Tab-separated table of C-alpha atoms (C1' of nucleotides) in Angstrom:
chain	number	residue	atom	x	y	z
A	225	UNK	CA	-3.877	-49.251	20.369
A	226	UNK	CA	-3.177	-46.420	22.808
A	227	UNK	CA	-4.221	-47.686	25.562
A	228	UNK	CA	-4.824	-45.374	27.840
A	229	UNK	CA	-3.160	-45.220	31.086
A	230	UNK	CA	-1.538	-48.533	31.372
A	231	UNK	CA	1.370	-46.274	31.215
A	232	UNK	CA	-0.171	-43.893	33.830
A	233	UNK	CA	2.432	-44.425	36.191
A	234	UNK	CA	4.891	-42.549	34.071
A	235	UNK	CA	2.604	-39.738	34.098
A	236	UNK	CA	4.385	-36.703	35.928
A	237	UNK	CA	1.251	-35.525	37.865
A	238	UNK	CA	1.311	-31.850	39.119
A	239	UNK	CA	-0.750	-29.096	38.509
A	240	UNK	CA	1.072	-26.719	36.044
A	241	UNK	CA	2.503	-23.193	36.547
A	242	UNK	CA	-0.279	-20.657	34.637
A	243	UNK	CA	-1.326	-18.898	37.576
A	244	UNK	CA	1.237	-20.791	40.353
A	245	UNK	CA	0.283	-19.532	43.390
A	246	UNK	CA	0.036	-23.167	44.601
A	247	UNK	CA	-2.442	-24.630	47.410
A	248	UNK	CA	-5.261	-21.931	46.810
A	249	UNK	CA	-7.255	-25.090	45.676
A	250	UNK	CA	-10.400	-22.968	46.339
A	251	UNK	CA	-13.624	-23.688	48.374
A	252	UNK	CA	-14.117	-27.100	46.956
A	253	UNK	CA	-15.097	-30.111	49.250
A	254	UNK	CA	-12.410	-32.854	49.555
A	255	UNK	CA	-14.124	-35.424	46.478
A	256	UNK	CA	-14.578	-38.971	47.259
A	257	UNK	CA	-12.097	-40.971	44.218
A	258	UNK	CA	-14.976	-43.719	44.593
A	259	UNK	CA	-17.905	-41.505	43.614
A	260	UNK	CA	-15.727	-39.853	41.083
A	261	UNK	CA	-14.641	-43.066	39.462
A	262	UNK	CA	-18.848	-43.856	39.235
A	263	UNK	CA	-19.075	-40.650	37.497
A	264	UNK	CA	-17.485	-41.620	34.822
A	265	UNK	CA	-18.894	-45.486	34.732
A	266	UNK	CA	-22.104	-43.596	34.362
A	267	UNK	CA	-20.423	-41.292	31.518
A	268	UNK	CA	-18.862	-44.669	29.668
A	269	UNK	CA	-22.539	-46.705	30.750
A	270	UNK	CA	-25.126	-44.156	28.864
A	271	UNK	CA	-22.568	-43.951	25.809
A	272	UNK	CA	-22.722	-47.054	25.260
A	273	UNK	CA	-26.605	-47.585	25.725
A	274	UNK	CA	-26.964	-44.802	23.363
A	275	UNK	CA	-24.715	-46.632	20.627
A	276	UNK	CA	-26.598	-49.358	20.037
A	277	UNK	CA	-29.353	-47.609	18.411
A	278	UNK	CA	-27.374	-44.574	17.029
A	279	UNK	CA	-25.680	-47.738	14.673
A	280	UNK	CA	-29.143	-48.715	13.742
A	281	UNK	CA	-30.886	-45.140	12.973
A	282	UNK	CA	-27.788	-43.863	11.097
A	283	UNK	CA	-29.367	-46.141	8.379
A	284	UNK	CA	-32.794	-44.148	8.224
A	285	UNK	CA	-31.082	-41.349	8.054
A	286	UNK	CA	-32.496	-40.413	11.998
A	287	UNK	CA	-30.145	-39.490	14.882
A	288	UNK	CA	-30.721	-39.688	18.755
A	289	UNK	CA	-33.770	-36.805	18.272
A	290	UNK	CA	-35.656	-38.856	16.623
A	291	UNK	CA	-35.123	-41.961	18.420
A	292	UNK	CA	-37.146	-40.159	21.583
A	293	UNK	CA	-39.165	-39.049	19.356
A	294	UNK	CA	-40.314	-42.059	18.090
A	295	UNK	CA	-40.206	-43.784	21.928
A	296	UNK	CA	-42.039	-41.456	23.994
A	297	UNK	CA	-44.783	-41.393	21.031
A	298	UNK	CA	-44.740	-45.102	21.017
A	299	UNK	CA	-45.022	-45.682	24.785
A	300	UNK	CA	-47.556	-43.245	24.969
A	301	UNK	CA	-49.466	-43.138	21.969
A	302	UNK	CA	-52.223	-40.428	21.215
A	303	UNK	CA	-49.645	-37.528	22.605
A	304	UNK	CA	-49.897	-34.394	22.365
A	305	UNK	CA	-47.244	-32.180	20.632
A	306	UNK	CA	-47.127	-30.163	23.680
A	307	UNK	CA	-46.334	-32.658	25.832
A	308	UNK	CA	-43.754	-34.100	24.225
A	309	UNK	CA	-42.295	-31.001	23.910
A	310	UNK	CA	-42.825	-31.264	28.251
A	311	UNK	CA	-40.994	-34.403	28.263
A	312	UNK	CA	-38.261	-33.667	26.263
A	313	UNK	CA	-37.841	-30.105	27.520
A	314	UNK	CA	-36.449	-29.114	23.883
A	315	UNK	CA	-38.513	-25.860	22.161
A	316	UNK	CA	-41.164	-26.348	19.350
A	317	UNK	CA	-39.151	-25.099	16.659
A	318	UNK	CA	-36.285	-28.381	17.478
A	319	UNK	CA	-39.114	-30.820	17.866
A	320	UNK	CA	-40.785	-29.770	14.673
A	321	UNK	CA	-37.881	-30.337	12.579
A	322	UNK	CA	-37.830	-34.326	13.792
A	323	UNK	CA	-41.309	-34.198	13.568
A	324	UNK	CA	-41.357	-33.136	10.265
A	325	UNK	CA	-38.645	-35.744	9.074
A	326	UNK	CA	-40.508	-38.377	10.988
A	327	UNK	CA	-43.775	-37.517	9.203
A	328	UNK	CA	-42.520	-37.179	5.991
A	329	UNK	CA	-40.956	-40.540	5.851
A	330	UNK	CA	-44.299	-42.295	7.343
A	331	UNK	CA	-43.273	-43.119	10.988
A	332	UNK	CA	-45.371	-41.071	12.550
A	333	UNK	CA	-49.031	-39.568	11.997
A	334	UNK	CA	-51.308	-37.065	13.459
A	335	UNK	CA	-54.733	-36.798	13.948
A	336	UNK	CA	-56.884	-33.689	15.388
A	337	UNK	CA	-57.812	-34.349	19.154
A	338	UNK	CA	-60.987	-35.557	19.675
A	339	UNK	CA	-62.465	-33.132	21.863
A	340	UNK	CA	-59.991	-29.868	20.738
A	341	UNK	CA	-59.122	-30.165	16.954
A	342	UNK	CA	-56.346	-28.155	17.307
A	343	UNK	CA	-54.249	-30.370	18.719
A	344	UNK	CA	-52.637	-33.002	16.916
A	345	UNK	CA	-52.575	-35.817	18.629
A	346	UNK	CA	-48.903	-38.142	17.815
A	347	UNK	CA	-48.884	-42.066	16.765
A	348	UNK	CA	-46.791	-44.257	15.111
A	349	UNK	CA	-47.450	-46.107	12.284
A	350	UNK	CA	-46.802	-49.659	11.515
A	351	UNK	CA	-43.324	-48.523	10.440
A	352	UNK	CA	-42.756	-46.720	13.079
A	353	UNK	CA	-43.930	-49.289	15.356
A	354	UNK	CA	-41.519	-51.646	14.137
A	355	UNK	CA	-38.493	-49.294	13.545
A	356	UNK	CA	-39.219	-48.224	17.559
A	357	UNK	CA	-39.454	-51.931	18.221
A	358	UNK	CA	-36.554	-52.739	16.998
A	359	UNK	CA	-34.355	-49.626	18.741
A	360	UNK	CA	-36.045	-50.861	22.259
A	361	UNK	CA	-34.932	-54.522	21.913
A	362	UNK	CA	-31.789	-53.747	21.617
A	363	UNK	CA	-31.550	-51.111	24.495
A	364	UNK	CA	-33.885	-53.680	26.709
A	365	UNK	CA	-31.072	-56.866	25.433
A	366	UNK	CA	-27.996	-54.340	26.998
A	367	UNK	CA	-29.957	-54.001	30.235
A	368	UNK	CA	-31.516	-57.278	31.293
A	369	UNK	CA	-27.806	-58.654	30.300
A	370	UNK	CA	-26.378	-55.774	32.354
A	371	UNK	CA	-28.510	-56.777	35.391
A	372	UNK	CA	-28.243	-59.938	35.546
A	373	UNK	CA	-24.891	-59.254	35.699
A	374	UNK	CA	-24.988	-57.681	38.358
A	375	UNK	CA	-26.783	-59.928	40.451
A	376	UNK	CA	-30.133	-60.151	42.232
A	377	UNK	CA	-31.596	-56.895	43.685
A	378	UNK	CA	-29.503	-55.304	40.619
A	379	UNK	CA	-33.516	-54.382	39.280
A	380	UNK	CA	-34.828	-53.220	42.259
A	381	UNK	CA	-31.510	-50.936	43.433
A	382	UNK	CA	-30.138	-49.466	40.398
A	383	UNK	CA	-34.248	-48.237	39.876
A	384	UNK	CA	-33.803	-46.391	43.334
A	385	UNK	CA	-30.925	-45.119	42.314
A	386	UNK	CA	-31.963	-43.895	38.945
A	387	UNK	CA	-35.340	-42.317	40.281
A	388	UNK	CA	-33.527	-40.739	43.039
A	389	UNK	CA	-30.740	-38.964	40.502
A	390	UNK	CA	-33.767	-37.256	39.304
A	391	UNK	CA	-34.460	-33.752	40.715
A	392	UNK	CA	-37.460	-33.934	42.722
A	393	UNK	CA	-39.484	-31.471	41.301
A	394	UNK	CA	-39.236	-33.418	38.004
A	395	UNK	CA	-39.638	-36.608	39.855
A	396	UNK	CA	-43.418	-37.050	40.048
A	397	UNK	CA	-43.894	-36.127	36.314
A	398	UNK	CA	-40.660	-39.068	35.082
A	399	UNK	CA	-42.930	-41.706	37.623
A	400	UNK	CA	-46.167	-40.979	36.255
A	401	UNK	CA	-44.589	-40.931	32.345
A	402	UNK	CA	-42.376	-44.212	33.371
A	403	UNK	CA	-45.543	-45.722	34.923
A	404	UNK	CA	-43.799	-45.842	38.079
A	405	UNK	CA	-44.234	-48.776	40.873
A	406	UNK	CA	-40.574	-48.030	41.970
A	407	UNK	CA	-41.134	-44.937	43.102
A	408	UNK	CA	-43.189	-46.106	46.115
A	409	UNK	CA	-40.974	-48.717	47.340
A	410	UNK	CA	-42.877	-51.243	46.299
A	411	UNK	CA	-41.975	-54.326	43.952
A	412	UNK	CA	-40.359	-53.209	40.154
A	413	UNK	CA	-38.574	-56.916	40.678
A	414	UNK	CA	-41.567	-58.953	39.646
A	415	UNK	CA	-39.547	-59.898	35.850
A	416	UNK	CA	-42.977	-58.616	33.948
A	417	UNK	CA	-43.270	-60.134	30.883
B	132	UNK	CA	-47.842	-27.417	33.477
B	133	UNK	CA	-48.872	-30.164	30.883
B	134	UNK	CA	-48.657	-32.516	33.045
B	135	UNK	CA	-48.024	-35.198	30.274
B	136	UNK	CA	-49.913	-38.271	31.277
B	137	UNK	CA	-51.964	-37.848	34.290
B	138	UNK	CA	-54.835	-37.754	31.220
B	139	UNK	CA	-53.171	-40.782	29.481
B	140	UNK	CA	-55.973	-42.807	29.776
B	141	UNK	CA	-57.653	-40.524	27.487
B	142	UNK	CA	-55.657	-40.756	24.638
B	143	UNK	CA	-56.777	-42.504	22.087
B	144	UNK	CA	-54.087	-45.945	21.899
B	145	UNK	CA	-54.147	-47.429	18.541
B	146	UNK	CA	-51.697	-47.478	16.150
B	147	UNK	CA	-52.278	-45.373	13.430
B	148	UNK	CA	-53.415	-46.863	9.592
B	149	UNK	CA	-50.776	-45.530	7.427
B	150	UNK	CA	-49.499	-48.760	5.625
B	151	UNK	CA	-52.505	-50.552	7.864
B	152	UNK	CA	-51.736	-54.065	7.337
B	153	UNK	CA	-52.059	-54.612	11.330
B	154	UNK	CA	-50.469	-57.017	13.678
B	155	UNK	CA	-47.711	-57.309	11.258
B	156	UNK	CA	-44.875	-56.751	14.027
B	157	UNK	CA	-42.113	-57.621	12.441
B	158	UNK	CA	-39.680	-60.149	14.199
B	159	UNK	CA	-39.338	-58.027	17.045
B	160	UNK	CA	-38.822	-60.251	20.487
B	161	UNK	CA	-41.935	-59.043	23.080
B	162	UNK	CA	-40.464	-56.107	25.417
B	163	UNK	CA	-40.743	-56.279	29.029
B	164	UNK	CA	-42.531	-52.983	29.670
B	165	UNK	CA	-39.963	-53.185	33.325
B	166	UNK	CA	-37.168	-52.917	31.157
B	167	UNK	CA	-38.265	-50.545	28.762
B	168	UNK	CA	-39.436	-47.762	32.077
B	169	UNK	CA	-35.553	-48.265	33.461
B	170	UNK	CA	-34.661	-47.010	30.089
B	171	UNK	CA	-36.522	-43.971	30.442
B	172	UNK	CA	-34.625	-44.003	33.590
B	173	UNK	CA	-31.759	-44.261	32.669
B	174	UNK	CA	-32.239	-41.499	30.116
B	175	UNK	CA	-34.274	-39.166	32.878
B	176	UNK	CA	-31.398	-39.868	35.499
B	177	UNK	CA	-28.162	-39.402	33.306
B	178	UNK	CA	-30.445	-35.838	31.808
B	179	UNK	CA	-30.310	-34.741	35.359
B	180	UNK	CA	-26.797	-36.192	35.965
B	181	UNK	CA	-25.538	-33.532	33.530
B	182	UNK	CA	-27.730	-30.637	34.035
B	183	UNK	CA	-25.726	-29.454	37.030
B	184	UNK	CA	-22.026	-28.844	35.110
B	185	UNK	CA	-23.929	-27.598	32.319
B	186	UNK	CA	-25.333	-24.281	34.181
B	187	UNK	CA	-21.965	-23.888	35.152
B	188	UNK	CA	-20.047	-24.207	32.138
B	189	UNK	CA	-22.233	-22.158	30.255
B	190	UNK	CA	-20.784	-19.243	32.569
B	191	UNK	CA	-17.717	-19.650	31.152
B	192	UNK	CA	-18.846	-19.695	27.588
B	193	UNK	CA	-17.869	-23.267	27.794
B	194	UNK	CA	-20.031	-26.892	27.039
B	195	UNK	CA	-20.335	-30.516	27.883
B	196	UNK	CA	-17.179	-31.011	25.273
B	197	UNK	CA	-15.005	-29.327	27.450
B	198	UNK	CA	-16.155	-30.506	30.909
B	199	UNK	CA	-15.217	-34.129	29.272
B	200	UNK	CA	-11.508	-32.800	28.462
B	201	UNK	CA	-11.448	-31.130	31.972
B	202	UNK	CA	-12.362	-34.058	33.762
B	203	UNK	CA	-10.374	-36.639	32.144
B	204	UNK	CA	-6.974	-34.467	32.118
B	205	UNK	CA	-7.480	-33.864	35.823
B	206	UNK	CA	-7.815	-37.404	36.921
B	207	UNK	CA	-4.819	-38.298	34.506
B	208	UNK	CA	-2.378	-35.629	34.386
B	209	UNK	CA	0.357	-35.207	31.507
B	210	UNK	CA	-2.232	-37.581	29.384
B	211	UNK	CA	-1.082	-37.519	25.644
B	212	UNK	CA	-3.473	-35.755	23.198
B	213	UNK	CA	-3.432	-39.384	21.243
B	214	UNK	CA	-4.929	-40.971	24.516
B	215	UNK	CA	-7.643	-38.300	25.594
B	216	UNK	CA	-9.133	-39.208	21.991
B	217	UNK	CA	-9.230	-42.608	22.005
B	218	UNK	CA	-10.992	-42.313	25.741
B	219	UNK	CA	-13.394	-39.643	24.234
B	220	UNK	CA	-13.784	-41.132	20.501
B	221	UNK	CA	-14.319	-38.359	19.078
B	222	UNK	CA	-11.940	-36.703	16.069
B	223	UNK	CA	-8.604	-34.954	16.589
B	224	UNK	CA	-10.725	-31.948	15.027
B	225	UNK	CA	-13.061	-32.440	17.557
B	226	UNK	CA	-10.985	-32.446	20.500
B	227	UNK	CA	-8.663	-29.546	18.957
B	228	UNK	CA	-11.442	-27.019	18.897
B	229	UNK	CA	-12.371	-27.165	22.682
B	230	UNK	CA	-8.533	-27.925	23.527
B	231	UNK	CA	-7.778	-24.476	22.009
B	232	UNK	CA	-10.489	-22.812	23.734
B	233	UNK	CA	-9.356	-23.999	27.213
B	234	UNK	CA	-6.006	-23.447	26.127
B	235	UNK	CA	-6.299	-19.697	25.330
B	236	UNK	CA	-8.528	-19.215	28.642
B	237	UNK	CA	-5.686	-20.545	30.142
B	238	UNK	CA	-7.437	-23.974	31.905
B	239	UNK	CA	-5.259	-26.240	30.560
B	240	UNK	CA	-1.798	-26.398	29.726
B	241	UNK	CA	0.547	-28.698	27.932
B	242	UNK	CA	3.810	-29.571	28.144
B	243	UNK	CA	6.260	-31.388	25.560
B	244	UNK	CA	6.383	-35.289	26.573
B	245	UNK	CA	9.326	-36.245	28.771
B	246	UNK	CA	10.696	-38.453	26.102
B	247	UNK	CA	9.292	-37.950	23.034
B	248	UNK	CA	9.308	-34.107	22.526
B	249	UNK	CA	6.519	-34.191	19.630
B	250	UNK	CA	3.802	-35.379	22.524
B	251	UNK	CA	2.116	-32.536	24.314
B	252	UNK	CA	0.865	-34.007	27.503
B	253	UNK	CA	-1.938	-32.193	29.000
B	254	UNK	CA	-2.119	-30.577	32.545
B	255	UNK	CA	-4.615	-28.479	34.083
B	256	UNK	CA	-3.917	-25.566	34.918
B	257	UNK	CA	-4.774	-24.241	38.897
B	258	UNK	CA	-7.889	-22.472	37.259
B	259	UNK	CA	-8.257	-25.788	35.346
B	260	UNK	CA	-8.597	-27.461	38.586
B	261	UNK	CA	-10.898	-25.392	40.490
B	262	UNK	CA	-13.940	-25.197	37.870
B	263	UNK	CA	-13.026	-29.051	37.327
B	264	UNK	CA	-13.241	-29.454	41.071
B	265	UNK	CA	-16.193	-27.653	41.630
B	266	UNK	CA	-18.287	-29.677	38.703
B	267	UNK	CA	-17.000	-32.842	40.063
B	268	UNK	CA	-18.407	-31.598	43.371
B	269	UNK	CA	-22.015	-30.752	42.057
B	270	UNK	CA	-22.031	-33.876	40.065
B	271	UNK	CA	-20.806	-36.526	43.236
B	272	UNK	CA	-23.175	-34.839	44.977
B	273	UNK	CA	-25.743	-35.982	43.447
B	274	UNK	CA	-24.683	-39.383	43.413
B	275	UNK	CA	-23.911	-40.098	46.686
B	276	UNK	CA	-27.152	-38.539	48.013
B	277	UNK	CA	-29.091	-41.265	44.983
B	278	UNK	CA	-27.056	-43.929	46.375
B	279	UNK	CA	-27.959	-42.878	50.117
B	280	UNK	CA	-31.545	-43.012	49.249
B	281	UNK	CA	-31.359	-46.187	46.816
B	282	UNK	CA	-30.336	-47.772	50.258
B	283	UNK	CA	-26.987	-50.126	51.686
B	284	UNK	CA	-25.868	-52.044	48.772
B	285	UNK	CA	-26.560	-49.726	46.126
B	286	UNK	CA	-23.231	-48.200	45.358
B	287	UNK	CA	-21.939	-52.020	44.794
B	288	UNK	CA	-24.410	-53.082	43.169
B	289	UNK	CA	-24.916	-49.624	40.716
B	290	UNK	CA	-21.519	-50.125	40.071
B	291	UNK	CA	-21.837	-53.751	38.775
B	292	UNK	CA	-24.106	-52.928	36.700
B	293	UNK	CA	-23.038	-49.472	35.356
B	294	UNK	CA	-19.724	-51.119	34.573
B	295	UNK	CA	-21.900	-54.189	32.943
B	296	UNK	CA	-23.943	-52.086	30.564
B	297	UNK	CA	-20.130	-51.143	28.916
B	298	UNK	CA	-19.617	-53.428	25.499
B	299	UNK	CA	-16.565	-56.063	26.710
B	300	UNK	CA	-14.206	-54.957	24.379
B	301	UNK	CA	-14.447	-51.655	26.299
B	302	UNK	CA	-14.504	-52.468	29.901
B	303	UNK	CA	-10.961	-52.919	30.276
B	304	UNK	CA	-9.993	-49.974	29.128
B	305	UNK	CA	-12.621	-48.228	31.007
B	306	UNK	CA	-11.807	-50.066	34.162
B	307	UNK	CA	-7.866	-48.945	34.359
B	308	UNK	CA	-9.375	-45.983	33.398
B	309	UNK	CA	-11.726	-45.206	36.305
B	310	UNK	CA	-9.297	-47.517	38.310
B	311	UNK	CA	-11.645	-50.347	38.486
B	312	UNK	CA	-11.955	-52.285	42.043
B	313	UNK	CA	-15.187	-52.592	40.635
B	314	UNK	CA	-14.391	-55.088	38.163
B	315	UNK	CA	-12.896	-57.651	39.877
B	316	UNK	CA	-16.339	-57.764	42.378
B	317	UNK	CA	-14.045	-56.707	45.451
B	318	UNK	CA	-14.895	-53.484	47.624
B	319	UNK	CA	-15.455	-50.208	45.706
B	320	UNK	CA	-17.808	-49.637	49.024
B	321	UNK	CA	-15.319	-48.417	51.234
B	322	UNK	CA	-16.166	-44.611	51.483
B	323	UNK	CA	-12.760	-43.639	50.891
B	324	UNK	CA	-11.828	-40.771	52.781
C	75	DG	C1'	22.340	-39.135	7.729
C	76	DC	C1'	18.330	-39.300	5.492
C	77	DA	C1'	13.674	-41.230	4.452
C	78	DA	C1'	9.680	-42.623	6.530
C	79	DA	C1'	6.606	-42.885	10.310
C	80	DT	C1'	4.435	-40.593	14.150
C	81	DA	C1'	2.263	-36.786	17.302
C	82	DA	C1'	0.019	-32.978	16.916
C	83	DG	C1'	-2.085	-28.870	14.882
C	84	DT	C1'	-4.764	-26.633	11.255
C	85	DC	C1'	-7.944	-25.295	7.351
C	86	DA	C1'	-12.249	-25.865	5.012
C	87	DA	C1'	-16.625	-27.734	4.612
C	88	DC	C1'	-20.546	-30.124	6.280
C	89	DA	C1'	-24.435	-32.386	9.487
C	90	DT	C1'	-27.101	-32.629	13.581
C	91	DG	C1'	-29.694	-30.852	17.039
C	92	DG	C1'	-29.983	-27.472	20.320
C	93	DC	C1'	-31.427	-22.226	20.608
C	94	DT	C1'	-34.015	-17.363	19.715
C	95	DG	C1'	-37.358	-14.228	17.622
C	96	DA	C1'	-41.092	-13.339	14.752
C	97	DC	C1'	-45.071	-14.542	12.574
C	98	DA	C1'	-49.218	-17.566	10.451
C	99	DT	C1'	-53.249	-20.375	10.924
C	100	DA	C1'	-56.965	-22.708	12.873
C	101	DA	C1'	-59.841	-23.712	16.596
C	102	DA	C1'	-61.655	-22.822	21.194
C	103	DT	C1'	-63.355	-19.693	24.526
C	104	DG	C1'	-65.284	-15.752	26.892
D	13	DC	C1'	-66.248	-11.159	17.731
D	14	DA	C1'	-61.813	-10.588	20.192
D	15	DT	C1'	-58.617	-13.191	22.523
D	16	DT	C1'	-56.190	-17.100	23.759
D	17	DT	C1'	-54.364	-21.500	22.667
D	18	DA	C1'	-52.158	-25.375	19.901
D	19	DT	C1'	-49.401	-25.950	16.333
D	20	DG	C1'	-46.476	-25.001	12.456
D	21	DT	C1'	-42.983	-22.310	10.066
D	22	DC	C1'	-39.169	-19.105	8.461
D	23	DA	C1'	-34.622	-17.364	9.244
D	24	DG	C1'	-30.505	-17.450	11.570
D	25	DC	C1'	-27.184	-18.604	15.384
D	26	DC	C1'	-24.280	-21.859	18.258
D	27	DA	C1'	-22.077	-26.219	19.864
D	28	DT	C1'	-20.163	-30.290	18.706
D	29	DG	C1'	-19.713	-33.981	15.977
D	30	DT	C1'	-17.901	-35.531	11.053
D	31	DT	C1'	-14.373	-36.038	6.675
D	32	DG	C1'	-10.372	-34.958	3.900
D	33	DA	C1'	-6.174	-32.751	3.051
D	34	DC	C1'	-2.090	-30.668	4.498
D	35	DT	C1'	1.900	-28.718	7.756
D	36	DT	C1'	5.384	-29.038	11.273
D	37	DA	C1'	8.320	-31.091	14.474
D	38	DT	C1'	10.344	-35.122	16.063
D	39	DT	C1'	11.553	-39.862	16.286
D	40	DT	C1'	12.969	-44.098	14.203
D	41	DG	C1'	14.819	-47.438	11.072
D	42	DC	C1'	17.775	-48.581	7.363
DNA sequence: GCAAATAAGTCAACATGGCTGACATAAATG
DNA sequence: CATTTATGTCAGCCATGTTGACTTATTTGC
């Protein structure tokens, strides 16, 4: 089953010839192997968060657009089409198609805002609300078992870490949207329920 | 700037009537609402995570397909064609496509396999190397300054649970991959170099 | 030594989910 | 009433994934 680089050893290693001049390596800061080897645990970590629900939405005919769809809608119901469209930082005319699929097969429903009847404010429906349900167990299963794997302060460190990855500028508007207590340092261990 | 849920109060919550028959659920265990803001996390972080190769690779008319091929051939020189898709599972039409592209702009090159002449093991060329190095750069960047602000532990205990969130039957590969201390819970904090 | 298996490349066709530009409609606003 | 705003829509492009079928070169097993 190919696996990999158990035979890495027999690898010959150098660089190769197109261009030899040899050692002009460039202007690039010596790269610590460790962070590089987290680099890619974060690569193989997201792909296989993502899988889980990909297997499930394949069914409905959705991919991985709808699945935010559906979430950010669902955690935040009452949305506004133009603020999705802020979250996901995608343009109107990719949203819409989702949209439109979502809609069309009863997951999701608008209604005019209350105060401006031009917008159309997002919700799920029952459907949706379990479908969405359903996609979030799954995700939520992979990373409570994750972190208890990884021990005690796993909650309260890998947040940090996460939050911090994010640019800053974008920062304030993920905390607010992720209802954020781990921003300020304070708990985020307290197991909610 | 639509600033997507400072007015979330606002919105209106319910869900919406469209197959009404409420509090139907569906056997759907309840969600810890901590759980389900470190996926939007993890989504929000691994968004940003990528951003920073991706405004560089678009310079050179290249994408997030080829940065994976770039990355993977660097850290494992003369890797067979058969291996780099069972790391990336994707197809062997797939991986041709952006194999010829960074063939032809001469970033990687291959060479027949030492003992079996029908492999074509993959190097990367000295251009090859410098882009590669230089994403690799922007991307541990990032990291270590997250894990500098997530505080002491974090890159030991990240790394448990990065390497946790990966399905079993994967880890191992993915661990002699990324050359795993981090498996086995010894070091993996030593700032190497 | 030859038939079969294997490593890799290729062609054609298709789906998804990004993108741009242009334009339509309805409601709010000055 | 003119303009701006919120949303939707049409048409077309690009990147990257998919399947299926087929070629070529090489190795391997009988």
């Amino acid at each position: 089953m190919a696996d990999i680089n158990a035979e890495n050893s027999h690898h010959r290693p150098e660089l190769t010839s197109t261009g030899s001049e040899p050692g002009v390596e460039g202007p690039t800061a010596p790269v610590d192997p460790a962070l590089v080897s987290f680099m890619e645990l974060f690569y193989f970590a997201y792909r296989n968060f993502t899988g889980d629900p990909d297997a499930v939405l394949e069914r409905y005919g959705f991919g991985r657009a709808h699945h935010r769809v559906l979430h950010f809608v669902h955690r935040n119901p009452g949305l506004k089409v133009a603020e999705l469209l802020d979250i996901l930082k995608i343009t109107k005319q990719s949203l819409a198609r989702v949209l439109k699929e979502l809609r069309q097969k009863g997951f999701i429903a608008q209604r005019p805002g209350p105060d401006d009847l031009r917008e159309r404010r997002l919700h799920l429906t029952l459907k949706g609300v379990r479908l969405t349900d359903k996609l979030t167990e799954l995700q939520v299963r992979r990373i409570a078992h994750a972190l208890k794997e990884a021990g005690g302060s796993a909650d309260e460190v890998t947040r940090r870490f996460l939050v911090a990855m994010i640019e800053p500028h974008e920062r304030d508007q993920v905390c607010s949207l992720v209802k954020c207590a781990e921003h300020r340092e304070t708990d985020a261990k307290t197991g909610a329920t």
